[in-house]
Short mmCIF file of C-alpha atoms in Angstrom, two decimals:
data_model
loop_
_atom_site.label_atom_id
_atom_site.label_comp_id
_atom_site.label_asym_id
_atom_site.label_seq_id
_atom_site.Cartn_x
_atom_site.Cartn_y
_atom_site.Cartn_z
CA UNK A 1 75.59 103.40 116.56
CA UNK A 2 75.46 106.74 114.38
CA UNK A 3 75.63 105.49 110.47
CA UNK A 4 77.68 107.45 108.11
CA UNK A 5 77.19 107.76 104.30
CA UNK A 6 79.76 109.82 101.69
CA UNK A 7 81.84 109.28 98.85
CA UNK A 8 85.47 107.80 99.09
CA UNK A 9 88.26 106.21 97.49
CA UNK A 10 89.55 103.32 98.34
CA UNK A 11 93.09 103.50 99.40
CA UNK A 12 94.45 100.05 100.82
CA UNK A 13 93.23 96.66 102.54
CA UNK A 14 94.91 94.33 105.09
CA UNK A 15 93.58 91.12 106.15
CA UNK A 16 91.89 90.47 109.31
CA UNK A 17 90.92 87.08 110.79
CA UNK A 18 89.62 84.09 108.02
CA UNK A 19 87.37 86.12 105.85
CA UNK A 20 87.75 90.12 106.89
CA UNK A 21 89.46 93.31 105.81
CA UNK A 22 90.92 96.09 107.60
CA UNK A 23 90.43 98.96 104.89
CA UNK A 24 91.36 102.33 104.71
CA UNK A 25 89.19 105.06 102.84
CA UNK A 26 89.65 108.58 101.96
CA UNK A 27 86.24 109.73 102.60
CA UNK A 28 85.03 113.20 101.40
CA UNK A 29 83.27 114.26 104.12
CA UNK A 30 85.29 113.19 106.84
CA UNK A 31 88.68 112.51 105.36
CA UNK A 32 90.30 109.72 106.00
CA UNK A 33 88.69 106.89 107.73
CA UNK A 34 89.71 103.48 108.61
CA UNK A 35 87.04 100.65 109.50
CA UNK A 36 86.83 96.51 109.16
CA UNK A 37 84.69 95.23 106.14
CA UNK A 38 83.31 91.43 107.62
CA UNK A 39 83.60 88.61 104.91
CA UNK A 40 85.24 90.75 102.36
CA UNK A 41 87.87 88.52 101.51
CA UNK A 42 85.49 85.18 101.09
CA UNK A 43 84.75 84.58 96.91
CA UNK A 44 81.01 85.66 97.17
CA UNK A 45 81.73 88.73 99.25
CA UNK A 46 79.22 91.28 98.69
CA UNK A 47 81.96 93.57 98.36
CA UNK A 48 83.28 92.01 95.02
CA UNK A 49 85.54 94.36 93.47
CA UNK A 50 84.43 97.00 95.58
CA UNK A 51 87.31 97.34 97.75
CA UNK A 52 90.38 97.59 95.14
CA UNK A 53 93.04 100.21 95.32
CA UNK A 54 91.63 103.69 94.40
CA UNK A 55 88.20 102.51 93.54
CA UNK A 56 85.87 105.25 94.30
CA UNK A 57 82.59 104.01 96.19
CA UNK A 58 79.55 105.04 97.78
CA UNK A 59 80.33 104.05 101.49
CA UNK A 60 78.15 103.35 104.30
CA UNK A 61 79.45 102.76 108.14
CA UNK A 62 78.65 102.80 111.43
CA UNK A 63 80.93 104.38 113.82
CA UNK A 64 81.26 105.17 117.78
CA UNK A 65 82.95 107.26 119.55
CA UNK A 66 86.49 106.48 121.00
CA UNK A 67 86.60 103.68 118.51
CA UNK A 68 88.95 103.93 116.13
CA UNK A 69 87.88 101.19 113.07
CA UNK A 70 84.15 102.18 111.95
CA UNK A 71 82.25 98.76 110.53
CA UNK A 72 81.94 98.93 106.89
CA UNK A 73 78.01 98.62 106.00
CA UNK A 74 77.94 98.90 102.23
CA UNK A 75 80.21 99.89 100.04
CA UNK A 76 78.66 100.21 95.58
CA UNK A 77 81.15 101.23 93.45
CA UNK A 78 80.77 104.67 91.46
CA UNK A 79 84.51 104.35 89.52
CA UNK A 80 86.84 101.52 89.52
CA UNK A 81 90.17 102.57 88.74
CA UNK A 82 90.50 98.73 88.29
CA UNK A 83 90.61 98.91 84.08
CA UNK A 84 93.46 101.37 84.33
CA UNK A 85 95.76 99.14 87.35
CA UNK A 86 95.05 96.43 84.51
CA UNK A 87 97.13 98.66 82.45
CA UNK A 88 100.37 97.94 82.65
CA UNK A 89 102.61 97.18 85.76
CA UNK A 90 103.75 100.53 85.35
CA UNK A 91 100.28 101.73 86.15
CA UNK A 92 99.32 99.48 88.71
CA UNK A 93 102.95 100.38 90.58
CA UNK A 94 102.12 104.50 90.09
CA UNK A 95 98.54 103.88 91.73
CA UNK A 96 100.14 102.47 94.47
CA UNK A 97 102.60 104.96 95.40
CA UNK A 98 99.19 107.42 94.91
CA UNK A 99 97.59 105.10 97.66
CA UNK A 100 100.34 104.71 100.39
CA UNK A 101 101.28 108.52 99.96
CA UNK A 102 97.31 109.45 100.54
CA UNK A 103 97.29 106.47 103.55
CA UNK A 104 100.64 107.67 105.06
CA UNK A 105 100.64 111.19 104.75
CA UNK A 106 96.88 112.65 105.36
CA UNK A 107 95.85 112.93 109.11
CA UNK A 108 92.42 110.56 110.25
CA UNK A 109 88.86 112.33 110.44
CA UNK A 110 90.07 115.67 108.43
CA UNK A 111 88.13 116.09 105.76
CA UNK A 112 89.73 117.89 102.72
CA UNK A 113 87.43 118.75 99.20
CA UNK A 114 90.13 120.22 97.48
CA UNK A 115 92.49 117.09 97.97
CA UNK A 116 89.63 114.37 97.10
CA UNK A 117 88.98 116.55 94.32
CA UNK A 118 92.30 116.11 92.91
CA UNK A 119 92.41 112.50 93.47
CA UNK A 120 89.41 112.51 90.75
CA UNK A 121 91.13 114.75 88.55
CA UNK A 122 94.25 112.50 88.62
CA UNK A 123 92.65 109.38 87.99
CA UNK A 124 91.01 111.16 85.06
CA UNK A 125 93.43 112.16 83.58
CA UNK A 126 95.69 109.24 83.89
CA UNK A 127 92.99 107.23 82.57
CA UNK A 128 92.75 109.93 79.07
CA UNK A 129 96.68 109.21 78.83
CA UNK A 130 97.80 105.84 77.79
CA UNK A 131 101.39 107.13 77.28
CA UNK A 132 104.20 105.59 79.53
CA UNK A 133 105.81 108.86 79.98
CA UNK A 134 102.66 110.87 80.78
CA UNK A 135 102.01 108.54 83.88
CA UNK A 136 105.49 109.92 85.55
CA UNK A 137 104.61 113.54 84.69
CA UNK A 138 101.26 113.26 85.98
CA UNK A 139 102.34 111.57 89.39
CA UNK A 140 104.80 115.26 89.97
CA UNK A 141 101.33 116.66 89.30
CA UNK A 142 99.42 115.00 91.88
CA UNK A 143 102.43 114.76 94.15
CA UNK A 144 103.33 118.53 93.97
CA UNK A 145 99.98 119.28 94.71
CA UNK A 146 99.11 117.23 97.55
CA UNK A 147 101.82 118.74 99.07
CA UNK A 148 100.42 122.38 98.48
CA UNK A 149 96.94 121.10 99.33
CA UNK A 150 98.34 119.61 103.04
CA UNK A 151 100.59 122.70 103.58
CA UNK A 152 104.15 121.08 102.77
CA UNK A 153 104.49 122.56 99.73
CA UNK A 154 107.34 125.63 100.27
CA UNK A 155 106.60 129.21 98.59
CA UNK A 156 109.18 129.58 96.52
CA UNK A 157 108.53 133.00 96.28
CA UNK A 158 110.06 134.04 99.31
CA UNK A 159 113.32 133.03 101.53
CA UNK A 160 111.98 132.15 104.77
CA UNK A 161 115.43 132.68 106.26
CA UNK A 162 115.15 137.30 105.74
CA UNK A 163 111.93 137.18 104.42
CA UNK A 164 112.41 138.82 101.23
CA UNK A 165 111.31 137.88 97.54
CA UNK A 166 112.82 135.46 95.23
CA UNK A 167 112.33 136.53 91.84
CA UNK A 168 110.46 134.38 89.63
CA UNK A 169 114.16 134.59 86.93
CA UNK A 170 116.81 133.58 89.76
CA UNK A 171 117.15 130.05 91.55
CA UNK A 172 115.66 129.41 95.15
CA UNK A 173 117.34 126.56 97.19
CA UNK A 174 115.53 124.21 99.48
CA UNK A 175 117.39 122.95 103.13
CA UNK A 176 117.05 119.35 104.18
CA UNK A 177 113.59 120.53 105.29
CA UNK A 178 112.00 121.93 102.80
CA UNK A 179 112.53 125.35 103.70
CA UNK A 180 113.32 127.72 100.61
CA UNK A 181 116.32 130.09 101.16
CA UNK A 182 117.34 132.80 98.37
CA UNK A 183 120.88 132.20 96.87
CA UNK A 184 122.28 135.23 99.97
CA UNK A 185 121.07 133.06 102.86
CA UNK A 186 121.72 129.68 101.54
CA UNK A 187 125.23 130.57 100.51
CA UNK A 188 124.31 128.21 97.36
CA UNK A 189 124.27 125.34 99.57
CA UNK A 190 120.95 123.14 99.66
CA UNK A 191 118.98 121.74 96.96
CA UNK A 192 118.68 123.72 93.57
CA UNK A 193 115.16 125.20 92.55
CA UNK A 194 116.25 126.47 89.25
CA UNK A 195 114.05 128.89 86.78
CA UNK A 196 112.94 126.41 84.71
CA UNK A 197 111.45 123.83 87.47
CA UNK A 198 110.02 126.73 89.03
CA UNK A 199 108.31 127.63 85.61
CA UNK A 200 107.32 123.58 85.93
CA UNK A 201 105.65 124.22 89.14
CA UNK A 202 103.64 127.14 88.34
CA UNK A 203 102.18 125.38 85.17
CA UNK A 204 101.44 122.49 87.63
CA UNK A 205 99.45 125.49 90.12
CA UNK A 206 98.23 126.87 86.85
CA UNK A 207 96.63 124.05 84.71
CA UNK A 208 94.45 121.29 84.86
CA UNK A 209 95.94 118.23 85.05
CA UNK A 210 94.83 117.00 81.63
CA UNK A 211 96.08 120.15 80.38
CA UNK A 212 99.26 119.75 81.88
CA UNK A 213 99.95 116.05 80.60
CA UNK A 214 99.86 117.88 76.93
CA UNK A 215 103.34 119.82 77.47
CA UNK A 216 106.24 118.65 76.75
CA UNK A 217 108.15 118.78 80.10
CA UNK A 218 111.85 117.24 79.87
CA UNK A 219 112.42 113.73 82.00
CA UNK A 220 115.38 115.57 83.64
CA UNK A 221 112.90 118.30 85.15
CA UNK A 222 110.21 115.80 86.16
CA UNK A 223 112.91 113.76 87.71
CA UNK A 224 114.19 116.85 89.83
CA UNK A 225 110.60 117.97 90.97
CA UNK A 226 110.10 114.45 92.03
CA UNK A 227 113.11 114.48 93.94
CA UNK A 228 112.56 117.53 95.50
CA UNK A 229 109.09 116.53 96.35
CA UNK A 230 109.96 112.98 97.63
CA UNK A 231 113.01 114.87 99.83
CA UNK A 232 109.88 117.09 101.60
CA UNK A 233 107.28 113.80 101.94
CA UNK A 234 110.22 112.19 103.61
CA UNK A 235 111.40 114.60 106.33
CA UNK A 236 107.27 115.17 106.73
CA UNK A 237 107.07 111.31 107.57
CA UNK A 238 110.59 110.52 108.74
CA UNK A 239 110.20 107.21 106.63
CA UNK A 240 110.90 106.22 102.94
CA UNK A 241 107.73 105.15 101.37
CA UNK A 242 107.85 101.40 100.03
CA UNK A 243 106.21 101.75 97.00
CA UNK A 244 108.68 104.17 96.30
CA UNK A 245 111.90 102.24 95.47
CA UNK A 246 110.06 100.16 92.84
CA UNK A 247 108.37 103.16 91.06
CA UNK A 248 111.88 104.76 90.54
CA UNK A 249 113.04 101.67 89.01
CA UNK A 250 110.77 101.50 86.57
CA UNK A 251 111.33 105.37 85.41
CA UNK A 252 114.63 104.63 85.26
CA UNK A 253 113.52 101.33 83.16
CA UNK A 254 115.35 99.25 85.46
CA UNK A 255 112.69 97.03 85.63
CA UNK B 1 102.63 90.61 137.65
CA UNK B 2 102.02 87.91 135.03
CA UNK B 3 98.17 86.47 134.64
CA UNK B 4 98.89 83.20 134.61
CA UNK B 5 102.16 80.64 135.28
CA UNK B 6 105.36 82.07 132.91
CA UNK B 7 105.31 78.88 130.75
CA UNK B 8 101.65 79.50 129.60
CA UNK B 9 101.60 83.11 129.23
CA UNK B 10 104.65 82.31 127.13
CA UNK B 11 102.61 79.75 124.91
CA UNK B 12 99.50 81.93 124.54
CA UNK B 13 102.44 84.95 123.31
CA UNK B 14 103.41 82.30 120.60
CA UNK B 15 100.18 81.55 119.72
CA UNK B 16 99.31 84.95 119.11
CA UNK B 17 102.16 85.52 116.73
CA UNK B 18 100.29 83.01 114.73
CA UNK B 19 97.66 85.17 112.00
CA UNK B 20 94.59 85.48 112.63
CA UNK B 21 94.92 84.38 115.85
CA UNK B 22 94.02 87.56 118.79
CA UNK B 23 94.51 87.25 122.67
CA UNK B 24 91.38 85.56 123.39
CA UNK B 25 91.80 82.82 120.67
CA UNK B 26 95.26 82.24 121.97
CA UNK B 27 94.42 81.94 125.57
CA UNK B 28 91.70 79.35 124.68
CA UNK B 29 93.99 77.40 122.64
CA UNK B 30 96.42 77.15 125.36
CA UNK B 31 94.32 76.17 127.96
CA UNK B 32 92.82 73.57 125.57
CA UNK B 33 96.50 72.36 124.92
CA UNK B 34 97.10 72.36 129.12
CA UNK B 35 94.01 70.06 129.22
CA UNK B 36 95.02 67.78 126.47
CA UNK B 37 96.87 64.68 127.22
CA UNK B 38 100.39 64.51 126.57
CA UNK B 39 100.13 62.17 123.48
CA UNK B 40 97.90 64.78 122.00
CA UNK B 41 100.50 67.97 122.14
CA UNK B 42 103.12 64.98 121.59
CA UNK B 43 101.94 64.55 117.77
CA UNK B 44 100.92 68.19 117.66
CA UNK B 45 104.91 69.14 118.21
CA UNK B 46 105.54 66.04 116.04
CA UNK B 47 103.71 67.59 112.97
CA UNK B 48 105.11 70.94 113.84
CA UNK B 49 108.95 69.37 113.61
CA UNK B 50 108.27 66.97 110.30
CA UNK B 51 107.03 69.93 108.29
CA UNK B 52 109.78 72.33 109.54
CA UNK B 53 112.46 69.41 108.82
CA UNK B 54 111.18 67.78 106.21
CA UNK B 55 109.05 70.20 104.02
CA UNK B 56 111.55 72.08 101.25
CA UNK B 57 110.36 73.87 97.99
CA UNK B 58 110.65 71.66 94.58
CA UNK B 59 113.59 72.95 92.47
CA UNK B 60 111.42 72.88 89.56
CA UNK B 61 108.26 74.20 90.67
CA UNK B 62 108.93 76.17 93.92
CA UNK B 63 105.33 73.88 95.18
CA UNK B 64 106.04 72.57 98.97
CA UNK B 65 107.01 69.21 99.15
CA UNK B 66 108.90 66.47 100.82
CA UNK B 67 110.73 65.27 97.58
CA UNK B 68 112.38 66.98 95.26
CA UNK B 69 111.21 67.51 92.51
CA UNK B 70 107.47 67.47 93.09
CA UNK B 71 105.01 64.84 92.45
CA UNK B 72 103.83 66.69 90.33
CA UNK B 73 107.01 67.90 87.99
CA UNK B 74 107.57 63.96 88.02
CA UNK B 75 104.35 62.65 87.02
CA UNK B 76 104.47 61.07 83.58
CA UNK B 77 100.65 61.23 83.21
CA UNK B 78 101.27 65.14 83.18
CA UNK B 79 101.82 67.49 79.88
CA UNK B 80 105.02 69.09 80.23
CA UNK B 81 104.25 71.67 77.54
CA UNK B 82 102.03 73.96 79.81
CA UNK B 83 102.56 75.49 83.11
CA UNK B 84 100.20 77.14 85.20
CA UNK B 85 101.58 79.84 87.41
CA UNK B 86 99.69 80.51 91.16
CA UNK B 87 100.89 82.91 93.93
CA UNK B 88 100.72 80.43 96.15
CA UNK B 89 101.16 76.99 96.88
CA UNK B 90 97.45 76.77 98.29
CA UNK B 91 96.09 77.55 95.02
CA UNK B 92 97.12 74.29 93.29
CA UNK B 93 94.79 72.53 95.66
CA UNK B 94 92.18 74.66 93.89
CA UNK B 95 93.03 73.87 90.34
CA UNK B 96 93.77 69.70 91.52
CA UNK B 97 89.99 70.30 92.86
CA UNK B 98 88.65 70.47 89.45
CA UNK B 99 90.34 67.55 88.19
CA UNK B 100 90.51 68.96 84.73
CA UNK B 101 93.84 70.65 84.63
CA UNK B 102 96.77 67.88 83.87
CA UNK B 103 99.69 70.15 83.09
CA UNK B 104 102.39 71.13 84.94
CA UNK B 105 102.73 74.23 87.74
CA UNK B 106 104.94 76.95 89.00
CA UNK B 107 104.44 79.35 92.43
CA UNK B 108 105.45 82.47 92.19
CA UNK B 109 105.23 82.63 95.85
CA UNK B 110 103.53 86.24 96.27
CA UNK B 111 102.26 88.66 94.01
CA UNK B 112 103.79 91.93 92.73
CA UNK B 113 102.47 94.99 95.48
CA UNK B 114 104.28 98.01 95.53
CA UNK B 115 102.75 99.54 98.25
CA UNK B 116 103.72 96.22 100.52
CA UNK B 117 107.18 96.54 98.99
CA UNK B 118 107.23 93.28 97.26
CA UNK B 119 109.21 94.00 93.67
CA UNK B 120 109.87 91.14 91.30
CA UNK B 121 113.18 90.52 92.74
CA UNK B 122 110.88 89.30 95.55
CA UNK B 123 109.33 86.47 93.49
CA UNK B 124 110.34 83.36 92.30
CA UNK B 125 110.11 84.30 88.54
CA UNK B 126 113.80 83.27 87.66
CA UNK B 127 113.28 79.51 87.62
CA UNK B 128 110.59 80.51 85.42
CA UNK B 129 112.43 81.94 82.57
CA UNK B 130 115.01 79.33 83.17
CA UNK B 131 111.67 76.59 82.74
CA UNK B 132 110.41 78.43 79.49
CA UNK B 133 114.31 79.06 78.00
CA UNK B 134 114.59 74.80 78.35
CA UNK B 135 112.44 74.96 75.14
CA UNK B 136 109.27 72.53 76.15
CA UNK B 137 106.67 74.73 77.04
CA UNK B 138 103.73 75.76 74.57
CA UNK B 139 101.61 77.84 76.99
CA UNK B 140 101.78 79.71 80.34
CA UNK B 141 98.54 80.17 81.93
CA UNK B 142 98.56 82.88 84.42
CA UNK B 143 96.48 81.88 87.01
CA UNK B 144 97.11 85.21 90.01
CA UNK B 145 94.61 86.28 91.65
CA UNK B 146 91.81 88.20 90.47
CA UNK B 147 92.81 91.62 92.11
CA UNK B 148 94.78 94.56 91.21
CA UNK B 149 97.75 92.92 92.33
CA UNK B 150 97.36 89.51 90.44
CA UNK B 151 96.50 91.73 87.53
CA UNK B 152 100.01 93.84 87.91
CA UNK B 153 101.89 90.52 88.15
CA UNK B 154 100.02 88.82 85.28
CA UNK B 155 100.73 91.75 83.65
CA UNK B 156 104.44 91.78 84.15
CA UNK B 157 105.37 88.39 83.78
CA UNK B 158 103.34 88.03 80.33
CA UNK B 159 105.81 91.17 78.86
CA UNK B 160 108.44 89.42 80.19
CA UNK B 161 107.86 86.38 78.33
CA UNK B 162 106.56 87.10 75.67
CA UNK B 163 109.78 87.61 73.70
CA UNK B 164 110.65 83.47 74.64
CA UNK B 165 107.56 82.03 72.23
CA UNK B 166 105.21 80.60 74.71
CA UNK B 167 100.95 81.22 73.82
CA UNK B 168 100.58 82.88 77.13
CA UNK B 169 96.62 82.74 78.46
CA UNK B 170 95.21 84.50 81.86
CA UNK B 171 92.66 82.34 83.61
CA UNK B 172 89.10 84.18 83.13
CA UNK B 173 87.10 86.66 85.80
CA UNK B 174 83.39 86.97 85.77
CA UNK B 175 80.31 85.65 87.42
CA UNK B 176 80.99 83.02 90.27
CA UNK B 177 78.44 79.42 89.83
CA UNK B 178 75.52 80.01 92.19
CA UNK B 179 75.92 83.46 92.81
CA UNK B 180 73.30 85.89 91.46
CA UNK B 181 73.71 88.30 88.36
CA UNK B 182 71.81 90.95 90.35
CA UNK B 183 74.67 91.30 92.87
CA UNK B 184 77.64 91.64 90.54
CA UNK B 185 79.30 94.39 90.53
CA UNK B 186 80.33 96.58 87.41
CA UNK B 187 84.05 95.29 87.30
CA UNK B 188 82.57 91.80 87.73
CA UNK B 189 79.76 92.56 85.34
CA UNK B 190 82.21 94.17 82.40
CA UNK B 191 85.34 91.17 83.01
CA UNK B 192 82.41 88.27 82.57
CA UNK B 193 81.11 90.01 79.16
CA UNK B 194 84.40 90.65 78.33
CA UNK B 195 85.32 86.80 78.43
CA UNK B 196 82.55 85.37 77.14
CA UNK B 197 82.35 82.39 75.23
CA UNK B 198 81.19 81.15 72.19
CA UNK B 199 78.12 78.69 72.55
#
């Protein structure tokens, strides 16, 4: 059996059997990767901690072909995002949604740099930002570019109904797909990409995401790039996402 | 065509709806079951049918019992002032074990997980606040598990309650007795310094 070693984040766990764990990584060398850790759930495991939501680790497996669960060899920890779950509910809630929307919406065995680098630059930066209301605007950060990163992210740029440019000072308008239409070929109908959430979205392409939990970016606008984000991640998995639900109830401070 | 007779490929089917229980496991558990004698799978459906008839949640508590309340929301010998509060109703047995803990309990019956869907709403936290809003209790020792779920819920529930008066404690994470300090891991390592005591 070929043995496999890389970095990878830990994305989520179900129980197997008395003692083991079904886990799912996001590896960086061979994207995601999904494989059965033996006695992980018994109180001595030699996994400890190792396995928690978006804990990155230095992960060892063997694999075969045709199979689809690899068997988890060792797993050390590098960077537990454990400290910062420990937060606040609010915290531990946004790292989920992070984890089922990598889980759900990133293909097996494709490895991706750019998107493993950005989970690392999100967890960073969430971890510099203590503030409640920088969580939400960093989670449009990460979510708008995940999107762009896995090729769901529409060019707003251009109506891909004639083909010709949107300008940068005039509203675009998304269809139920995701598709961007200029205000001729949508007829107005559709969802509303206005100037200033498309001045949003280019300082989300443009900065780092430390950098862009400084600015001051109005709830409203955050609220309809998430929207508009969560409408494309939904017609791209033809499912609602459960962390989901809860995550807008707490932004909303329903909870 | 079926493998075996109807009635036992419809047992080993139920059996495998049971977790941690695959197709092999269920197919030796029915043929052990076939071979038993009948007063043998006679007490086995009798335990089955008492615990499904008789077993309810305490009104108090939310522990499994067979009166309500509990034994152990009724035990005089028991302080009423502090309640420990477990996921599930397994984990008493755990704290009982020790035979140090004399207050009362109160299962939550899950643990807060997004990603699995499960919200507060979910939980059995508003007997809780009803428990803590009665005026007795001194302390609330949250006793979820040590992952990043228990953590979220322990979390939670302590900014919920805060506000109501209670000293509200979270049971300690470190090193477990017997193990060895050279395979902890950091998060281990740093929650075990962290709680240290005073000797």
């Amino acid at each position: 059996m070929p043995l496999q070693t890389t970095q990878a984040y830990v994305l989520r766990t179900y129980t197997l059997a008395e003692a083991d764990k079904i886990c799912v990584f996001l590896t960086r060398d061979c994207g995601k990767v999904r494989g059965v850790a033996h006695g992980a759930r018994k109180m001595k495991s030699r996994f400890g901690s190792a396995l928690e939501p978006l804990t990155e680790v230095a992960l060892t497996y063997f694999f075969k072909e045709g199979r689809e669960l690899v068997s988890v060899s060792t797993c050390d920890i590098t960077r537990s995002s454990f400290y910062i779950a420990s937060r606040s509910y609010e915290t531990a809630s946004a790292l989920a949604y992070m984890a089922e929307l990598l889980s759900e919406f990133l293909p097996d065995n494709e490895p991706n740099e750019r998107l493993y680098r950005l989970v690392m630059a999100a967890l960073a930066a969430i971890e510099a930002t203590p503030e409640a209301d920088k969580l939400w605007q960093l989670l449009r950060y990460f979510e708008t570019w995940l999107l762009r990163l896995t090729g769901y992210f529409p060019d707003l740029a251009q109506c891909a109904a004639c083909q010709t440019g949107i300008e940068k000072n005039v509203s675009a308008f998304l269809t139920v797909e995701g598709s961007p239409r200029c205000l001729h070929c949508s007829s107005g109908r559709g969802a509303v990409v206005d100037t200033e959430m498309r001045h949003v979205i280019s300082e989300i392409f443009r900065a780092h995401p430390h950098e862009f939990a400084t600015q001051l970016i109005p709830a409203k606008r955050l609220q309809q790039i998430g929207e508009m984000n969560y409408q494309i991640i939904r017609h791209a998995l033809e499912r609602d996402l459960r962390s989901r639900a809860l995550l807008k109830q707490l932004a909303l401070g329903q909870l | 065509m079926l493998d075996y007779a109807e009635p036992v490929t419809k047992l080993i089917d139920e059996l495998k709806r049971l977790p941690g229980i695959g197709h092999k496991s269920a197919q030796r558990l029915a043929f052990h079951l076939l071979r038993a004698d009948r007063a043998e799978t006679a007490r086995l459906i009798e335990a089955i049918t008492e615990v499904k008839e008789r077993i309810i949640l305490c009104s108090t508590c939310n522990n499994i019992t067979d009166v309500d309340p509990c034994r152990y929301c009724t035990s005089p010998g028991r302080d009423q002032g502090i309640i420990l509060v477990v996921e599930e109703p397994f984990n008493i047995v755990a704290f009982e074990k020790t035979r140090e803990y004399k207050g009362l309990y109160h299962v939550l019956h899950g643990a807060l997980s997004p990603i699995r869907g499960i919200g507060p709403d979910d939980l059995k936290i508003k007997n809780l606040l009803e428990r803590l809003r009665a005026g007795e209790v001194r302390e609330i020792i949250l006793a979820t598990n040590p992952n990043t779920e228990g953590e979220a819920t322990a979390n939670y529930l302590s900014k919920l309650m805060r506000p109501l008066g209670p000293r509200i404690t979270r049971i300690a994470m470190g090193i477990p007795v017997g193990s060895d300090l050279e395979y902890a891991d950091e998060v281990t390592m740093h929650k075990a310094l962290a709680n240290r005591h005073e000797m």
